[in-house]
PDB file of C-alpha atoms and ligand atoms in Angstrom:
ATOM      1  CA  MET A   1     -70.503  24.003-202.514  1.00 49.00           C
ATOM      2  CA  SER A   2     -66.751  23.673-202.339  1.00 46.00           C
ATOM      3  CA  GLU A   3     -65.111  25.684-199.512  1.00 60.00           C
ATOM      4  CA  LYS A   4     -62.011  26.659-201.439  1.00 88.00           C
ATOM      5  CA  CYS A   5     -63.738  27.499-204.695  1.00 98.00           C
ATOM      6  CA  VAL A   6     -63.286  31.149-205.653  1.00 98.00           C
ATOM      7  CA  PHE A   7     -66.427  31.209-207.832  1.00 98.00           C
ATOM      8  CA  CYS A   8     -68.524  29.750-205.003  1.00 98.00           C
ATOM      9  CA  GLU A   9     -67.166  32.534-202.817  1.00 97.00           C
ATOM     10  CA  ILE A  10     -68.110  35.105-205.466  1.00 97.00           C
ATOM     11  CA  ALA A  11     -71.540  33.502-206.022  1.00 96.00           C
ATOM     12  CA  HIS A  12     -72.249  33.734-202.311  1.00 94.00           C
ATOM     13  CA  GLY A  13     -70.944  37.290-202.045  1.00 94.00           C
ATOM     14  CA  ARG A  14     -67.983  36.446-199.831  1.00 94.00           C
ATOM     15  CA  ILE A  15     -65.476  37.689-202.416  1.00 95.00           C
ATOM     16  CA  PRO A  16     -66.300  40.874-204.294  1.00 96.00           C
ATOM     17  CA  SER A  17     -66.862  40.917-208.029  1.00 96.00           C
ATOM     18  CA  ILE A  18     -68.047  43.436-210.545  1.00 96.00           C
ATOM     19  CA  ARG A  19     -71.363  41.867-211.509  1.00 96.00           C
ATOM     20  CA  VAL A  20     -73.364  42.622-214.601  1.00 96.00           C
ATOM     21  CA  TYR A  21     -76.136  40.026-214.232  1.00 96.00           C
ATOM     22  CA  GLU A  22     -77.577  37.507-211.803  1.00 96.00           C
ATOM     23  CA  ASP A  23     -80.568  35.199-211.508  1.00 97.00           C
ATOM     24  CA  ALA A  24     -81.406  31.995-209.603  1.00 97.00           C
ATOM     25  CA  ASP A  25     -79.049  29.848-211.694  1.00 98.00           C
ATOM     26  CA  PHE A  26     -76.252  32.143-212.911  1.00 98.00           C
ATOM     27  CA  ILE A  27     -74.112  35.133-212.155  1.00 97.00           C
ATOM     28  CA  ALA A  28     -72.038  37.085-214.664  1.00 96.00           C
ATOM     29  CA  PHE A  29     -69.133  39.328-213.745  1.00 96.00           C
ATOM     30  CA  MET A  30     -66.072  40.964-215.252  1.00 96.00           C
ATOM     31  CA  ASP A  31     -63.002  38.724-215.526  1.00 95.00           C
ATOM     32  CA  ILE A  32     -60.245  40.016-213.255  1.00 96.00           C
ATOM     33  CA  ASN A  33     -57.568  39.291-215.896  1.00 94.00           C
ATOM     34  CA  PRO A  34     -59.384  40.170-219.092  1.00 94.00           C
ATOM     35  CA  ILE A  35     -58.112  38.982-222.456  1.00 93.00           C
ATOM     36  CA  SER A  36     -59.848  42.019-223.946  1.00 92.00           C
ATOM     37  CA  GLU A  37     -62.000  44.904-222.761  1.00 93.00           C
ATOM     38  CA  GLY A  38     -65.438  43.567-221.817  1.00 94.00           C
ATOM     39  CA  HIS A  39     -64.278  39.999-221.048  1.00 94.00           C
ATOM     40  CA  LEU A  40     -67.062  38.527-218.899  1.00 96.00           C
ATOM     41  CA  LEU A  41     -67.569  35.252-217.097  1.00 96.00           C
ATOM     42  CA  LEU A  42     -70.962  33.571-217.030  1.00 98.00           C
ATOM     43  CA  VAL A  43     -70.892  31.294-213.977  1.00 98.00           C
ATOM     44  CA  THR A  44     -73.354  28.769-212.565  1.00 98.00           C
ATOM     45  CA  ARG A  45     -74.525  29.603-209.073  1.00 97.00           C
ATOM     46  CA  GLY A  46     -74.081  25.979-208.065  1.00 97.00           C
ATOM     47  CA  HIS A  47     -70.692  24.273-207.957  1.00 98.00           C
ATOM     48  CA  TYR A  48     -70.373  22.067-211.071  1.00 98.00           C
ATOM     49  CA  PRO A  49     -66.800  21.419-212.262  1.00 98.00           C
ATOM     50  CA  LYS A  50     -67.340  20.631-215.958  1.00 98.00           C
ATOM     51  CA  THR A  51     -70.049  21.029-218.586  1.00 98.00           C
ATOM     52  CA  THR A  52     -70.751  17.289-218.231  1.00 98.00           C
ATOM     53  CA  ASP A  53     -71.586  17.853-214.532  1.00 98.00           C
ATOM     54  CA  VAL A  54     -74.111  20.674-215.038  1.00 98.00           C
ATOM     55  CA  PRO A  55     -77.781  19.569-214.878  1.00 98.00           C
ATOM     56  CA  ASP A  56     -79.492  19.842-218.272  1.00 98.00           C
ATOM     57  CA  ALA A  57     -82.168  22.208-216.960  1.00 98.00           C
ATOM     58  CA  ILE A  58     -79.460  24.733-216.042  1.00 98.00           C
ATOM     59  CA  LEU A  59     -77.189  24.139-219.009  1.00 98.00           C
ATOM     60  CA  ASP A  60     -80.117  24.596-221.396  1.00 97.00           C
ATOM     61  CA  LYS A  61     -80.344  28.222-220.316  1.00 98.00           C
ATOM     62  CA  ALA A  62     -76.634  29.004-220.599  1.00 98.00           C
ATOM     63  CA  LEU A  63     -76.298  29.639-224.325  1.00 98.00           C
ATOM     64  CA  THR A  64     -79.366  31.858-224.527  1.00 98.00           C
ATOM     65  CA  LEU A  65     -78.033  33.861-221.611  1.00 98.00           C
ATOM     66  CA  ALA A  66     -74.539  34.018-223.117  1.00 97.00           C
ATOM     67  CA  LYS A  67     -76.072  35.353-226.326  1.00 97.00           C
ATOM     68  CA  LYS A  68     -77.860  38.117-224.443  1.00 97.00           C
ATOM     69  CA  LEU A  69     -74.767  39.007-222.392  1.00 96.00           C
ATOM     70  CA  ALA A  70     -72.526  38.951-225.464  1.00 96.00           C
ATOM     71  CA  ALA A  71     -74.849  41.266-227.391  1.00 96.00           C
ATOM     72  CA  ALA A  72     -74.909  43.779-224.533  1.00 96.00           C
ATOM     73  CA  THR A  73     -71.146  43.530-224.066  1.00 95.00           C
ATOM     74  CA  LEU A  74     -70.354  44.023-227.750  1.00 95.00           C
ATOM     75  CA  LEU A  75     -72.559  47.107-227.830  1.00 95.00           C
ATOM     76  CA  SER A  76     -70.831  48.404-224.707  1.00 95.00           C
ATOM     77  CA  VAL A  77     -67.291  48.059-226.020  1.00 94.00           C
ATOM     78  CA  GLY A  78     -67.991  48.756-229.684  1.00 95.00           C
ATOM     79  CA  ARG A  79     -66.987  45.341-231.029  1.00 95.00           C
ATOM     80  CA  GLU A  80     -68.645  42.823-233.336  1.00 96.00           C
ATOM     81  CA  ASP A  81     -66.658  39.611-233.004  1.00 96.00           C
ATOM     82  CA  PHE A  82     -66.378  37.473-229.912  1.00 96.00           C
ATOM     83  CA  ASN A  83     -65.562  34.052-228.519  1.00 96.00           C
ATOM     84  CA  LEU A  84     -67.612  31.937-226.156  1.00 97.00           C
ATOM     85  CA  VAL A  85     -65.175  29.598-224.439  1.00 97.00           C
ATOM     86  CA  VAL A  86     -65.678  26.880-221.850  1.00 98.00           C
ATOM     87  CA  ASN A  87     -62.543  25.141-220.603  1.00 97.00           C
ATOM     88  CA  ASN A  88     -63.286  21.710-219.141  1.00 98.00           C
ATOM     89  CA  GLY A  89     -60.561  20.250-216.953  1.00 98.00           C
ATOM     90  CA  PRO A  90     -56.884  21.122-216.460  1.00 96.00           C
ATOM     91  CA  LEU A  91     -55.692  19.723-219.799  1.00 96.00           C
ATOM     92  CA  ALA A  92     -58.183  22.059-221.459  1.00 95.00           C
ATOM     93  CA  GLY A  93     -56.852  25.060-219.543  1.00 94.00           C
ATOM     94  CA  GLN A  94     -59.492  25.195-216.799  1.00 97.00           C
ATOM     95  CA  LEU A  95     -57.979  26.860-213.735  1.00 96.00           C
ATOM     96  CA  VAL A  96     -61.146  27.463-211.708  1.00 97.00           C
ATOM     97  CA  LYS A  97     -62.955  24.147-211.301  1.00 98.00           C
ATOM     98  CA  HIS A  98     -66.420  25.660-211.240  1.00 98.00           C
ATOM     99  CA  TRP A  99     -68.340  25.855-214.517  1.00 98.00           C
ATOM    100  CA  HIS A 100     -67.974  29.134-216.355  1.00 98.00           C
ATOM    101  CA  MET A 101     -68.196  30.439-219.876  1.00 98.00           C
ATOM    102  CA  HIS A 102     -65.862  33.177-221.060  1.00 96.00           C
ATOM    103  CA  ILE A 103     -67.483  35.871-223.184  1.00 96.00           C
ATOM    104  CA  ILE A 104     -64.595  37.579-224.960  1.00 95.00           C
ATOM    105  CA  PRO A 105     -65.024  40.497-227.361  1.00 94.00           C
ATOM    106  CA  ARG A 106     -62.319  40.392-230.040  1.00 95.00           C
ATOM    107  CA  ARG A 107     -60.326  43.129-231.659  1.00 91.00           C
ATOM    108  CA  SER A 108     -57.444  41.102-232.972  1.00 88.00           C
ATOM    109  CA  LYS A 109     -56.566  37.474-233.536  1.00 82.00           C
ATOM    110  CA  ASP A 110     -53.608  37.868-231.177  1.00 80.00           C
ATOM    111  CA  GLU A 111     -55.769  38.241-228.082  1.00 82.00           C
ATOM    112  CA  LEU A 112     -56.666  34.570-227.925  1.00 81.00           C
ATOM    113  CA  PRO A 113     -53.983  32.420-229.528  1.00 77.00           C
ATOM    114  CA  LEU A 114     -55.428  29.065-230.518  1.00 74.00           C
ATOM    115  CA  LYS A 115     -53.152  26.486-232.055  1.00 78.00           C
ATOM    116  CA  GLN A 116     -54.012  25.584-235.616  1.00 80.00           C
ATOM    117  CA  GLY A 117     -55.016  21.934-236.054  1.00 85.00           C
ATOM    118  CA  ALA A 118     -53.051  19.514-238.191  1.00 91.00           C
ATOM    119  CA  PRO A 119     -54.725  17.821-241.174  1.00 90.00           C
ATOM    120  CA  ALA A 120     -56.844  14.869-240.025  1.00 89.00           C
ATOM    121  CA  ASP A 121     -55.555  11.320-240.272  1.00 91.00           C
ATOM    122  CA  LEU A 122     -58.200  10.003-242.669  1.00 91.00           C
ATOM    123  CA  THR A 123     -57.419   6.389-241.755  1.00 93.00           C
ATOM    124  CA  ARG A 124     -58.488   7.084-238.136  1.00 91.00           C
ATOM    125  CA  LEU A 125     -61.202   9.714-238.521  1.00 90.00           C
ATOM    126  CA  PRO A 126     -64.068   7.359-239.521  1.00 90.00           C
ATOM    127  CA  PHE A 127     -63.283   5.032-236.580  1.00 92.00           C
ATOM    128  CA  VAL A 128     -63.260   7.836-234.030  1.00 91.00           C
ATOM    129  CA  ALA A 129     -66.540   9.109-235.494  1.00 90.00           C
ATOM    130  CA  GLU A 130     -68.051   5.613-235.267  1.00 93.00           C
ATOM    131  CA  ARG A 131     -67.063   5.338-231.585  1.00 91.00           C
ATOM    132  CA  VAL A 132     -68.680   8.717-230.882  1.00 92.00           C
ATOM    133  CA  ARG A 133     -71.876   7.579-232.626  1.00 90.00           C
ATOM    134  CA  GLU A 134     -71.844   4.361-230.576  1.00 95.00           C
ATOM    135  CA  ASN A 135     -71.371   6.259-227.312  1.00 93.00           C
ATOM    136  CA  LEU A 136     -74.258   8.567-228.184  1.00 89.00           C
ATOM    137  CA  ARG A 137     -76.672   5.610-228.259  1.00 91.00           C
TER     138      ARG A 137
HETATM  139  P1  LIG B 201     -60.323  29.194-216.646  1.00 57.23           P
HETATM  140  O1  LIG B 201     -58.894  29.075-217.094  1.00 57.23           O
HETATM  141  O2  LIG B 201     -60.592  28.410-215.394  1.00 57.23           O
HETATM  142  O3  LIG B 201     -61.297  28.911-217.739  1.00 57.23           O
HETATM  143  O4  LIG B 201     -60.510  30.729-216.336  1.00 57.23           O
HETATM  144  C1  LIG B 201     -60.698  31.269-215.062  1.00 57.23           C
HETATM  145  C2  LIG B 201     -60.883  32.751-215.231  1.00 57.23           C
HETATM  146  O5  LIG B 201     -61.308  33.273-214.005  1.00 57.23           O
HETATM  147  C3  LIG B 201     -59.605  33.501-215.631  1.00 57.23           C
HETATM  148  O6  LIG B 201     -59.840  34.230-216.833  1.00 57.23           O
HETATM  149  C4  LIG B 201     -59.340  34.413-214.443  1.00 57.23           C
HETATM  150  O7  LIG B 201     -58.852  35.677-214.825  1.00 57.23           O
HETATM  151  C5  LIG B 201     -60.699  34.512-213.794  1.00 57.23           C
HETATM  152  N1  LIG B 201     -60.657  34.696-212.338  1.00 57.23           N
HETATM  153  C6  LIG B 201     -59.958  33.931-211.456  1.00 57.23           C
HETATM  154  N2  LIG B 201     -60.162  34.366-210.197  1.00 57.23           N
HETATM  155  C7  LIG B 201     -61.008  35.433-210.291  1.00 57.23           C
HETATM  156  C8  LIG B 201     -61.580  36.298-209.308  1.00 57.23           C
HETATM  157  O8  LIG B 201     -61.360  36.189-208.104  1.00 57.23           O
HETATM  158  N3  LIG B 201     -62.410  37.277-209.778  1.00 57.23           N
HETATM  159  C9  LIG B 201     -62.682  37.411-211.117  1.00 57.23           C
HETATM  160  N4  LIG B 201     -63.503  38.405-211.461  1.00 57.23           N
HETATM  161  N5  LIG B 201     -62.157  36.602-212.063  1.00 57.23           N
HETATM  162  C10 LIG B 201     -61.326  35.624-211.651  1.00 57.23           C
HETATM  163 ZN1  LIG B 202     -67.520  26.492-206.833  1.00 57.23          ZN
END
């Protein structure tokens, strides 16, 4: 546990949060600066900075739980579309260095501006793909 981590403080009940779910491995609560109504955070109880740090046994449960939370949230706010977002590291926009998944109901494309990608450089793409395949071995 990191002393200065706000999500550790929330997980241990030292900072209040509006919780919707908790079990041995996760808590879920309303984001304090929601992108849209119903914006939730699914957070590991333990302090793991990035997805690559979370033990498989815990991470394996995250998507199933996110699915359940998203379904309940969408029903609650009368929406159908949503994003599941995990920012990993500062360059990826992660401000709180404790693993969390955003569950964000969507009404309009403007609520979550994502930059459009540029067309791939087809001279590089196969080489990057080959390096990924190598690093998977
Ligand atoms: P990140 O950019 O790290 O993926 O997102 C962190 C999220 O945590 C932000 O959406 C922010 O609004 C939310 N957040 C930060 N501090 C608190 C807090 O003390 N309580 C709650 N409920 N949400 C927080
Ligand atoms: Zn933490």
